[in-house]
Coordinates of C-alpha atoms and ligand atoms in Angstrom, one line a residue:
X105 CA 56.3 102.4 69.4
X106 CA 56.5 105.4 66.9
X107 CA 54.5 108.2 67.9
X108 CA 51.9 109.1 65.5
X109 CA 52.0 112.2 63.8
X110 CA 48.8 114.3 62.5
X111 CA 48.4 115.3 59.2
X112 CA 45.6 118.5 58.6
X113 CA 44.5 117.9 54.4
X114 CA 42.9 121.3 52.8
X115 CA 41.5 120.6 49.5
X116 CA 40.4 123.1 46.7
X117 CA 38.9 122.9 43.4
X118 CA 37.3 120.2 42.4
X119 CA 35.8 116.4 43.1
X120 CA 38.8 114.9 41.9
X121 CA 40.7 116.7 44.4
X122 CA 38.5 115.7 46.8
X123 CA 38.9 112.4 46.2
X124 CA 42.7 112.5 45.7
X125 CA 42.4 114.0 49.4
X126 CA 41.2 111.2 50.7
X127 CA 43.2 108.4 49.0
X128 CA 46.7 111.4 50.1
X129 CA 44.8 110.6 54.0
X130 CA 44.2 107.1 53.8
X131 CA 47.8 106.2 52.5
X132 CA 48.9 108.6 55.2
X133 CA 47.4 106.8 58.0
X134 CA 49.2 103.3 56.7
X135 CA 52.6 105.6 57.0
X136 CA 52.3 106.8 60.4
X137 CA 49.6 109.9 60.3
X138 CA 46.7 110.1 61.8
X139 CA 44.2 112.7 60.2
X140 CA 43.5 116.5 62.3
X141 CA 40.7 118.8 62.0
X142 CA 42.9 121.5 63.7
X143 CA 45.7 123.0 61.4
X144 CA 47.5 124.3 64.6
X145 CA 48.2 120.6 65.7
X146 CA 49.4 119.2 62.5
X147 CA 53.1 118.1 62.0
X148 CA 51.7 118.0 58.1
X149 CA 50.3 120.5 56.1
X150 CA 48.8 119.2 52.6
X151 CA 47.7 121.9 50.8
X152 CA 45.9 120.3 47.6
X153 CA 45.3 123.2 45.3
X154 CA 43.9 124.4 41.7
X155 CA 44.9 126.3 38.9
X156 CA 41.2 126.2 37.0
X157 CA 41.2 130.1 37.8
X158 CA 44.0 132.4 38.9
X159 CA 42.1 133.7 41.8
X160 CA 41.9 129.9 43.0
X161 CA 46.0 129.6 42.2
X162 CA 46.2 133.2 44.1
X163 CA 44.8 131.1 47.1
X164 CA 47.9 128.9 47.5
X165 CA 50.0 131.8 48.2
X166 CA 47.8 133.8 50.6
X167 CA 47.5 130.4 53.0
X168 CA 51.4 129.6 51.9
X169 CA 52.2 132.9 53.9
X170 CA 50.4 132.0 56.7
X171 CA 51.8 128.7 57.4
X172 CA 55.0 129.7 57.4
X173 CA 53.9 131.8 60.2
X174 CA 52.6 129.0 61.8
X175 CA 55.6 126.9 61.5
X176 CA 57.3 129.6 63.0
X177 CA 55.2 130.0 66.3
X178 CA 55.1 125.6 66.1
X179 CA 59.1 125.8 65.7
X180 CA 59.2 128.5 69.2
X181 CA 57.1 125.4 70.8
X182 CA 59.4 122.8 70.1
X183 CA 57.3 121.8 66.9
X184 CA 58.3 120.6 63.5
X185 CA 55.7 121.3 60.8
X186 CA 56.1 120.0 57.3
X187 CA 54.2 121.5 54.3
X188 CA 53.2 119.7 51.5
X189 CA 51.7 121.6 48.2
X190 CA 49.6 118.9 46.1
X191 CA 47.5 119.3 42.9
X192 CA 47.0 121.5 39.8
X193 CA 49.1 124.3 41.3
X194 CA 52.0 121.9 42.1
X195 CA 51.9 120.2 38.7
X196 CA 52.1 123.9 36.7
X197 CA 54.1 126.0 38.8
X198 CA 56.6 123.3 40.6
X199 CA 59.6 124.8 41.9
X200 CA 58.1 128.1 41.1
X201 CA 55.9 127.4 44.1
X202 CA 59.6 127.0 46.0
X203 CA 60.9 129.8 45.2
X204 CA 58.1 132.5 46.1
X205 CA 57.5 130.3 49.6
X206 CA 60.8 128.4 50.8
X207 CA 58.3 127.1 53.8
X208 CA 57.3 124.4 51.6
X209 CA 58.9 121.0 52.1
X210 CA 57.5 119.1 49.0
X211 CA 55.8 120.1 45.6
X212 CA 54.1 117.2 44.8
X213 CA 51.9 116.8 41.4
X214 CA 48.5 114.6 41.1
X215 CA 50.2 111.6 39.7
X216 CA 52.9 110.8 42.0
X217 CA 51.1 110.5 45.7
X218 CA 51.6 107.2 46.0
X219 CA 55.4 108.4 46.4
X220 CA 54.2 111.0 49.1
X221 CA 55.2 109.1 52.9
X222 CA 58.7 108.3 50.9
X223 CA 59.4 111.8 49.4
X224 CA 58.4 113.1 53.0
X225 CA 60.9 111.2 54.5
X226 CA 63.4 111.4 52.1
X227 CA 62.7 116.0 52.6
X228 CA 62.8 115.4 56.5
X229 CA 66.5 114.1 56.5
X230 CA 68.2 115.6 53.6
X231 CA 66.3 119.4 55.1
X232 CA 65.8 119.8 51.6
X233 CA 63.0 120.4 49.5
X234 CA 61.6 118.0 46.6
X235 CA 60.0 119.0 43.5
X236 CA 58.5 115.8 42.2
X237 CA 56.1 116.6 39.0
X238 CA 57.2 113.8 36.6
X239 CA 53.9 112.2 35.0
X240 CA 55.2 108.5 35.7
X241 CA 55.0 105.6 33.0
X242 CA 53.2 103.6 36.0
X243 CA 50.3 104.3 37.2
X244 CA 49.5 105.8 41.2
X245 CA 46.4 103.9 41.3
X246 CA 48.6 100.9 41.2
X247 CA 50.6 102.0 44.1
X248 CA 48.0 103.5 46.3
X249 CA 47.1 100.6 49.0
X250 CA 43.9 99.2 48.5
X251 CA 40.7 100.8 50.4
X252 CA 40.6 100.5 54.1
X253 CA 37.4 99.5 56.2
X254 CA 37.3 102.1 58.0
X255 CA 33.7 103.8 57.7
X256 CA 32.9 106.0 54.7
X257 CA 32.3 109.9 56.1
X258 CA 28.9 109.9 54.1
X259 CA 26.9 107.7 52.4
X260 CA 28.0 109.2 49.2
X261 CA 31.3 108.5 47.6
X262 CA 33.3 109.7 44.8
X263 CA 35.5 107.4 42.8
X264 CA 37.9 108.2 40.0
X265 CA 37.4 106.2 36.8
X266 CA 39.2 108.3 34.3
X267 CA 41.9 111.0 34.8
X268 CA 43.0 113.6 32.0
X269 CA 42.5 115.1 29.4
X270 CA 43.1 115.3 25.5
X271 CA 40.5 117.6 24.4
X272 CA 42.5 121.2 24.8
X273 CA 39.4 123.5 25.3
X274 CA 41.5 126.8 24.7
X275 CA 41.1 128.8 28.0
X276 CA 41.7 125.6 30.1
X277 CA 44.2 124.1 32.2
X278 CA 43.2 120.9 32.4
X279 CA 45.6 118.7 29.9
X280 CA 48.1 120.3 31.7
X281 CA 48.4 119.8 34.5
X282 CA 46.7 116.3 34.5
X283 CA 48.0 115.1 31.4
X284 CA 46.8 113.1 28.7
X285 CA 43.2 110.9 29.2
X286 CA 43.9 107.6 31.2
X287 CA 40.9 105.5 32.2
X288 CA 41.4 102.9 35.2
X289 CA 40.6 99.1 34.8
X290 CA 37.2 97.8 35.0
X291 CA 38.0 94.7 37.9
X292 CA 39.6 97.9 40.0
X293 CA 36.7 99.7 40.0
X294 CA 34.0 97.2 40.5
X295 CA 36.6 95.6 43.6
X296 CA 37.0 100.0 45.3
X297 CA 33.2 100.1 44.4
X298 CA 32.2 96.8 46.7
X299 CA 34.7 98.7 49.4
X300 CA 32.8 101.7 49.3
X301 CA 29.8 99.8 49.7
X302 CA 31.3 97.7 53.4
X303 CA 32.2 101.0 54.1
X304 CA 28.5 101.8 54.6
X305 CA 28.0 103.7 50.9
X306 CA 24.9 103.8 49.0
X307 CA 25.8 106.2 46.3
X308 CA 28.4 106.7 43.9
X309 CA 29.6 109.6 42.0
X310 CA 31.8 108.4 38.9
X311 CA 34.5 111.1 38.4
X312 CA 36.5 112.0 35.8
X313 CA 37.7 115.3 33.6
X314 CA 35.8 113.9 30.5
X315 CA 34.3 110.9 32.3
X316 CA 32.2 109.9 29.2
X317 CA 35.3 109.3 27.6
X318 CA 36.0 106.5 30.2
X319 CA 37.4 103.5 27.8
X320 CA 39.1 101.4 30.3
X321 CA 40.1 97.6 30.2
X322 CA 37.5 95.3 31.0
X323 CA 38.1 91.8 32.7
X324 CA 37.1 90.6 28.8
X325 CA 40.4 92.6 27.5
X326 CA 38.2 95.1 25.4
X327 CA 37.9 98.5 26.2
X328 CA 34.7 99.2 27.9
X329 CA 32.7 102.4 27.9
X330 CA 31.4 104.0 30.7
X331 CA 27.6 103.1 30.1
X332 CA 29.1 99.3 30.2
X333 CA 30.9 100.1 33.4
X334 CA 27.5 102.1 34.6
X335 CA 25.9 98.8 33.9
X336 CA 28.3 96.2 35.5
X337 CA 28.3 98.6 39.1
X338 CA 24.5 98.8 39.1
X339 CA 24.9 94.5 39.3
X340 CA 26.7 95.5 42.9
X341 CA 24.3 94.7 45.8
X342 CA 24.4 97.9 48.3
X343 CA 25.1 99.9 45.3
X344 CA 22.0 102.2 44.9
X345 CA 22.7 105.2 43.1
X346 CA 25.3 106.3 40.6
X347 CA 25.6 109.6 39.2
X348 CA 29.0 110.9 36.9
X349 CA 30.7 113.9 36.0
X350 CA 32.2 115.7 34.2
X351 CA 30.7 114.7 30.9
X352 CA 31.6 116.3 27.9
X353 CA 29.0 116.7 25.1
X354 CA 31.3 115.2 22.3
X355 CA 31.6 112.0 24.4
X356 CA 27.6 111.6 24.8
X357 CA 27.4 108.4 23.4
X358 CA 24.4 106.3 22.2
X359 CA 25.2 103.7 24.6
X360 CA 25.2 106.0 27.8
X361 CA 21.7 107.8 26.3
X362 CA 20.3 104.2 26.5
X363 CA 21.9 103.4 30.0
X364 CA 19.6 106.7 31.4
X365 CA 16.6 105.2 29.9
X366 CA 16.5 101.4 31.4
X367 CA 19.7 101.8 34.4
X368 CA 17.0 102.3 37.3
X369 CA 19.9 103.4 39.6
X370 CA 21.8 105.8 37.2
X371 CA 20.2 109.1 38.5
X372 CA 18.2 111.4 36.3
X373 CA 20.9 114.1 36.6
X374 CA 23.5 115.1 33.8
X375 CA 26.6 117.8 34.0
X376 CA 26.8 118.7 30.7
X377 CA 28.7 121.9 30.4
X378 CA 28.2 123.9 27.1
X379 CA 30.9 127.1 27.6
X380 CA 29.2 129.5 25.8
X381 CA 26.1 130.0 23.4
X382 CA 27.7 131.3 20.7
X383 CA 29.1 129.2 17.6
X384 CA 32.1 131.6 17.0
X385 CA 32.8 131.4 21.0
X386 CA 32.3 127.6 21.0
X387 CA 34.5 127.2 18.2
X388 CA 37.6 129.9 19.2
X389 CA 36.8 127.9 22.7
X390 CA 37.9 124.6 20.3
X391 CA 35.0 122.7 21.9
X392 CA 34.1 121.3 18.8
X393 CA 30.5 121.6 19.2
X394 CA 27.7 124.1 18.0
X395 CA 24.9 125.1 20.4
X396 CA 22.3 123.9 17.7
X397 CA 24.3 120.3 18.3
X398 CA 24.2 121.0 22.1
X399 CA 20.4 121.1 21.6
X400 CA 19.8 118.2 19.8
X401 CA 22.1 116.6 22.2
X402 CA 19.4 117.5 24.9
X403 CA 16.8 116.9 23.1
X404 CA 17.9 113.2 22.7
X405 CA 18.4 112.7 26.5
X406 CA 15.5 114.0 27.1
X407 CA 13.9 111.7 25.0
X408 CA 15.3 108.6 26.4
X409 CA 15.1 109.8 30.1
X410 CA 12.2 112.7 30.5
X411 CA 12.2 113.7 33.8
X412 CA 16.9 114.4 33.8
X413 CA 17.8 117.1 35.3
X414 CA 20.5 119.1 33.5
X415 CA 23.2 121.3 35.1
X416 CA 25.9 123.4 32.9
X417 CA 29.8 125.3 33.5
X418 CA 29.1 128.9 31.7
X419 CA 32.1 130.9 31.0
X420 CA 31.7 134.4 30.7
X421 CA 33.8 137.1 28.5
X422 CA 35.9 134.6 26.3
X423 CA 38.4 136.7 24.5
X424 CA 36.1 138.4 21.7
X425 CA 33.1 137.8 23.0
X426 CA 30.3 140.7 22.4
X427 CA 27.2 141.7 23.9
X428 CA 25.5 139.6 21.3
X429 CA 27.3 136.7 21.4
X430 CA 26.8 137.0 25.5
X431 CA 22.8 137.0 24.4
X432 CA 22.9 133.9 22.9
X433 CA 24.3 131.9 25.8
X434 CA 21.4 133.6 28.0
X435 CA 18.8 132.5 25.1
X436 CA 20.2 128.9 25.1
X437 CA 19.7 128.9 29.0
X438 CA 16.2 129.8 28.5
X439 CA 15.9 127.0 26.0
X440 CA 16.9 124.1 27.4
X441 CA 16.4 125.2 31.5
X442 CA 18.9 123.8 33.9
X443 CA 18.2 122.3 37.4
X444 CA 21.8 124.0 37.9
X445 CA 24.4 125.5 36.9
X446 CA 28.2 126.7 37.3
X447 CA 29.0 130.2 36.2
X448 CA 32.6 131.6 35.7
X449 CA 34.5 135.1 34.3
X450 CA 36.7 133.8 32.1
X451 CA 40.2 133.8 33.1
X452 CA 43.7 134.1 31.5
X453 CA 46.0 131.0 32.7
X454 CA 49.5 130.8 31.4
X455 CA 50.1 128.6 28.8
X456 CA 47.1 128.0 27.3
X457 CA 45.9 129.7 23.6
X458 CA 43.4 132.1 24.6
X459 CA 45.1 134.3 27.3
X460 CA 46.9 135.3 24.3
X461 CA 44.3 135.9 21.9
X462 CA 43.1 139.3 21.2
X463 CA 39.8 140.8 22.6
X464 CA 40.4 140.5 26.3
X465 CA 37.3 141.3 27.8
X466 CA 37.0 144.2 30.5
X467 CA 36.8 142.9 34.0
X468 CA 34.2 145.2 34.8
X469 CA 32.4 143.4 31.4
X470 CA 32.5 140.3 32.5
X471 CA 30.9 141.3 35.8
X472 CA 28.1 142.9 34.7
X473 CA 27.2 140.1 32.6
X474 CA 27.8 137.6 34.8
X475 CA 25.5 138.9 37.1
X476 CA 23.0 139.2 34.3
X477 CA 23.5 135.5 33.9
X478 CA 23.6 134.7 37.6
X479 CA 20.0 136.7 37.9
X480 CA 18.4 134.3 34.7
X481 CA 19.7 131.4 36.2
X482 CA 18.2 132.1 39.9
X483 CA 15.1 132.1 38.1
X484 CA 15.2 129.0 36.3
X485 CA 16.6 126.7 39.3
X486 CA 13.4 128.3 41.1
X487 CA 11.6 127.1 38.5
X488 CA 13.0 123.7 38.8
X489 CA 12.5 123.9 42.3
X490 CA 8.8 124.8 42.5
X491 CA 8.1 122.4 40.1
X492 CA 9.0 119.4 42.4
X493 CA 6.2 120.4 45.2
X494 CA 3.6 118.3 45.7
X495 CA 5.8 115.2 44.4
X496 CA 6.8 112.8 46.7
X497 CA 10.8 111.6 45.8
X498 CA 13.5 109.3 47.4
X499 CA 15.9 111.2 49.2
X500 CA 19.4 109.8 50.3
X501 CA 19.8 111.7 53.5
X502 CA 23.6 112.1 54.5
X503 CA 23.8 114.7 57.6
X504 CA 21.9 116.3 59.8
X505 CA 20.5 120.4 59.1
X506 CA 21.6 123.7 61.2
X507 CA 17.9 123.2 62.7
X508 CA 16.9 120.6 65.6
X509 CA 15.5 117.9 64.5
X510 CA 16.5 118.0 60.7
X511 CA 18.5 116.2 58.9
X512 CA 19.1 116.7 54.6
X513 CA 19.6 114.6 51.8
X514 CA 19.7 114.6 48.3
X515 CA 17.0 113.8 45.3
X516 CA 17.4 112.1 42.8
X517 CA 17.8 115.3 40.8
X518 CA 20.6 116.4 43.5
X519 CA 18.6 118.6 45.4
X520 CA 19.6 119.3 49.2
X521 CA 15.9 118.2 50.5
X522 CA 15.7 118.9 54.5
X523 CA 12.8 117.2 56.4
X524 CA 12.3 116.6 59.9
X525 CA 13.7 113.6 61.3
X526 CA 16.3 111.7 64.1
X527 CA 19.6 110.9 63.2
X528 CA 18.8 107.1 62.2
X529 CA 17.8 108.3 58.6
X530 CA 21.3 109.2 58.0
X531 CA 22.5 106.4 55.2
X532 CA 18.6 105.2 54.2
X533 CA 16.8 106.5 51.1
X534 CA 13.2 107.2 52.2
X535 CA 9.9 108.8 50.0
X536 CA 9.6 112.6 51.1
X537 CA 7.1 114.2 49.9
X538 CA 8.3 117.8 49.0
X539 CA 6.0 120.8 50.7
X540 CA 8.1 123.4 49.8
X541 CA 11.3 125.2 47.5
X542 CA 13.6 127.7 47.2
X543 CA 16.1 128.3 44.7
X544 CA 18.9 126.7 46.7
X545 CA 16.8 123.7 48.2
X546 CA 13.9 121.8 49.1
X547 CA 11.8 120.7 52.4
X548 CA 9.1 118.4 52.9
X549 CA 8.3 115.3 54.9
X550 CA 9.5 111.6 55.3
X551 CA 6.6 109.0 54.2
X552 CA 6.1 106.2 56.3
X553 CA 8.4 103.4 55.1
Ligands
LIG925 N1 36.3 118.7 32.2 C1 35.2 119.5 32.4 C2 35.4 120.8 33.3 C3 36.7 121.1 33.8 S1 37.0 122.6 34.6 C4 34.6 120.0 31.1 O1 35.2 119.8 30.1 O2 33.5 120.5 31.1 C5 35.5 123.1 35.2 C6 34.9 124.4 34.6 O3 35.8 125.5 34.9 C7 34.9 124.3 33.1 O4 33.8 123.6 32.6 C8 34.8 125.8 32.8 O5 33.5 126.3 32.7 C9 35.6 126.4 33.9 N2 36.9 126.9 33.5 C10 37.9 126.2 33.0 N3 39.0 127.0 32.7 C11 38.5 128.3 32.9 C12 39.1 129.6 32.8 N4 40.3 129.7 32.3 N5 38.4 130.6 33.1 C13 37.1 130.5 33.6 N6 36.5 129.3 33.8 C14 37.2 128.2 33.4
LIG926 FE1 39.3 121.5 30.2 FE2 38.1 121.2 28.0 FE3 39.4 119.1 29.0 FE4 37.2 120.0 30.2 S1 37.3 119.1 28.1 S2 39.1 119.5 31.2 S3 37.3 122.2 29.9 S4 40.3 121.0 28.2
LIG927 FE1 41.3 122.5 39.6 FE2 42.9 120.6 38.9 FE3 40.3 120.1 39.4 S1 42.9 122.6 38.1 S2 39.3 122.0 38.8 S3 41.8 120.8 40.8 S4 41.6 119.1 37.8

């Protein structure tokens, strides 16, 4: 029999990669490797990796250096260790990444990992390397083996509906490296949903780079929206929450609005990044939005679902921003109030339009302000926060806490809530009635079911 080999995945950036890590493992396993939590034991490194930011690029290179001396001290042991690079680095920098790091064995981009056991193979006995970045006519989903039974590692999931991106936001890498908008078929995501759900999955997290722009084929031959699709998973028996992200605010259609007001198991919870407060920002950021439209937007959610929780990406120091365009991103904060919210320097990536506009902000500029931002922020989740004490919510609980005893879930409005309680609530959502908050999180106590 042929001895299993062990392959140790380390993903960065964001869902989507974590996803594509776990289809990269599960179409590993049906070739032979069986997954490792301990790098040192791996004959396969898979480095999936991210360009968003170049200190999360600058990553790949620092762990790049130490594997190769790991696969030095493996080789003195009699070891042979292969190292795969995966991802949004792979797909920009490509046999770039080969040159500045010969230990890797295969530079593999995010549309090609259905090709990964074969391109392994192929690196193994030609002691070559392979570069393969091509963005294929065919599609990987199609090529990726279907969902295996074996038991889902929470009772959340994440499942890719839509990959790409056409909208070219100026600072952002996005389009590049996962190339123009695709959205999969309707019948394959309702079939990987009902194998999420054997799997022992209760929730499902809808991903996509613009997910509201999800258009794929329905079993009717039309192109179907993602409020239709929200619609048609909620149907699923087992299915009993559904969240989605990233949403973009241009693709916030009437439909989906609707969806939040009468879909009982869409969650009350929108990521709805708006950049930047200012309309000369927004527009040199090509977003093709204004933050009085951004507010409307909100308003209109709000309306059809009351209690949503919004969270936000906020990049500070654009090229040309000023002290008072900064302001107005801090007023629209205080505005609308977010539940949460992502918060980033901005940061020059090669290729795209505005690492070579004019204006560069200051480093030390866009620290101070986005600490400002960072302190306005704290206060509004722990505004958020306190105001959910005293209410009693269902909480999905998917592991157990640091503390004896505990274990943590998740609200409706994506709040870690910890309560006390044995390991048998794992996978069950139960009332908890919420006795305290923090910023970060919330504790209370599971109701009697
Ligand atoms: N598709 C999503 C987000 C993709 S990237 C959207 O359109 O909102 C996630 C977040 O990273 C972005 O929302 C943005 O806030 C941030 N980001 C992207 N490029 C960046 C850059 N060059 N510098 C700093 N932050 C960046
Ligand atoms: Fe990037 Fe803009 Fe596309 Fe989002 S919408 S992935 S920020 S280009
Ligand atoms: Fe990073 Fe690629 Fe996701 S650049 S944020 S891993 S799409």
């Amino acid at each position: 029999m042929r001895q299993t080999k062990k392959v140790y995945v380390k993903t960065f950036g964001c869902q989507m990669n974590v996803y594509d890590s776990e289809r990269i493992t599960e179409h590993l396993g049906a070739n032979g490797y069986a997954e490792t939590a301990t790098i040192d034991d791996a004959d396969l490194i898979v480095l999936n990796t991210c360009h968003i930011r170049e200190k999360a690029a600058d990553k790949v290179y620092s762990d790049l250096g130490r594997l190769r001396e790991l696969k030095d001290e493996r080789r003195a042991l009699g070891l042979d260790t292969m190292v795969a690079v995966a991802g949004c680095v792979a797909q920009a920098e490509g046999a770039e990444i080969v040159a500045r790091a010969p230990v890797v064995d295969l530079v593999i981009g995010p549309q090609s990992y259905h090709r990964m056991p074969e391109l392994l193979v192929r690196a193994k006995a030609e002691a070559r390397t392979f570069v393969e970045i091509a963005f294929p006519e065919d599609e990987k989903f199609a090529h990726l083996p279907a969902r295996s039974g074996v038991p889902a590692r929470s009772a959340s999931a994440f499942l890719t509906v839509q990959e790409g991106c056409d909208k070219f936001c100026t600072f952002c890498v996005v389009p590049y490296t996962r190339g123009a908008e695709y959205s999969r078929s309707v019948d394959e995501l309702v079939t990987e949903a009902e194998k999420l759900v054997a799997r022992g999955v209760r929730e499902i997290t809808l991903l996509g780079q613009n997910v509201n722009a999800f258009h794929g084929t329905g079993p009717d031959n039309q192109a179907w929206s993602l409020a239709r699709l929200i619609r048609r998973l909620a149907e699923i028996d087992g299915v009993e929450r559904l969240r989605y992200t990233t949403s973009h605010p241009r693709d916030m259609a009437d439909d989906l609005i609707k969806a939040h007001a009468e879909v009982g198991k869409l969650m009350p919870y929108l990521h709805l990044p708006f950049q930047a407060g200012s309309d000369r920002i927004l527009a040199a950021m090509n977003r093709k939005h204004t933050a009085a439209e951004y507010r409307a937007l909100v308003r209109k959610i709000r309306d059809a679902r009351p209690d949503i929780a919004l969270s936000t990406d906020i990049i500070v120091g654009f090229p040309g921003e000023t002290d008072a365009e900064f302001s107005q991103t801090l007023d629209l904060i205080s505005d609308v109030g977010f539940a949460q919210a992502y918060t980033f320097k901005y940061s020059p990536r090669p290729g795209t339009p505005a690492a070579k506009m004019d204006g560069q902000v200051p480093e030390e500029v866009k620290a101070e302000r986005l600490v400002r931002l960072q302190a306005l922020l704290e206060v509004e989740h722990a505004k958020f926060n306190a105001g959910c004490v005293g209410r009693t919510v269902p909480v999905l609980f998917e592991k157990t806490g640091r503390q004896d005893g505990q274990v943590i879930g998740r609200s409706p409005y994506l709040q870690h809530v910890a309560a006390l309680g044995d390991k048998t609530l794992i996978g069950q959502i139960r009332a908890v009635a919420i006795n305290s908050a923090s910023p970060y999180s919330l504790a209370g106590t599971v109701q009697a079911s």
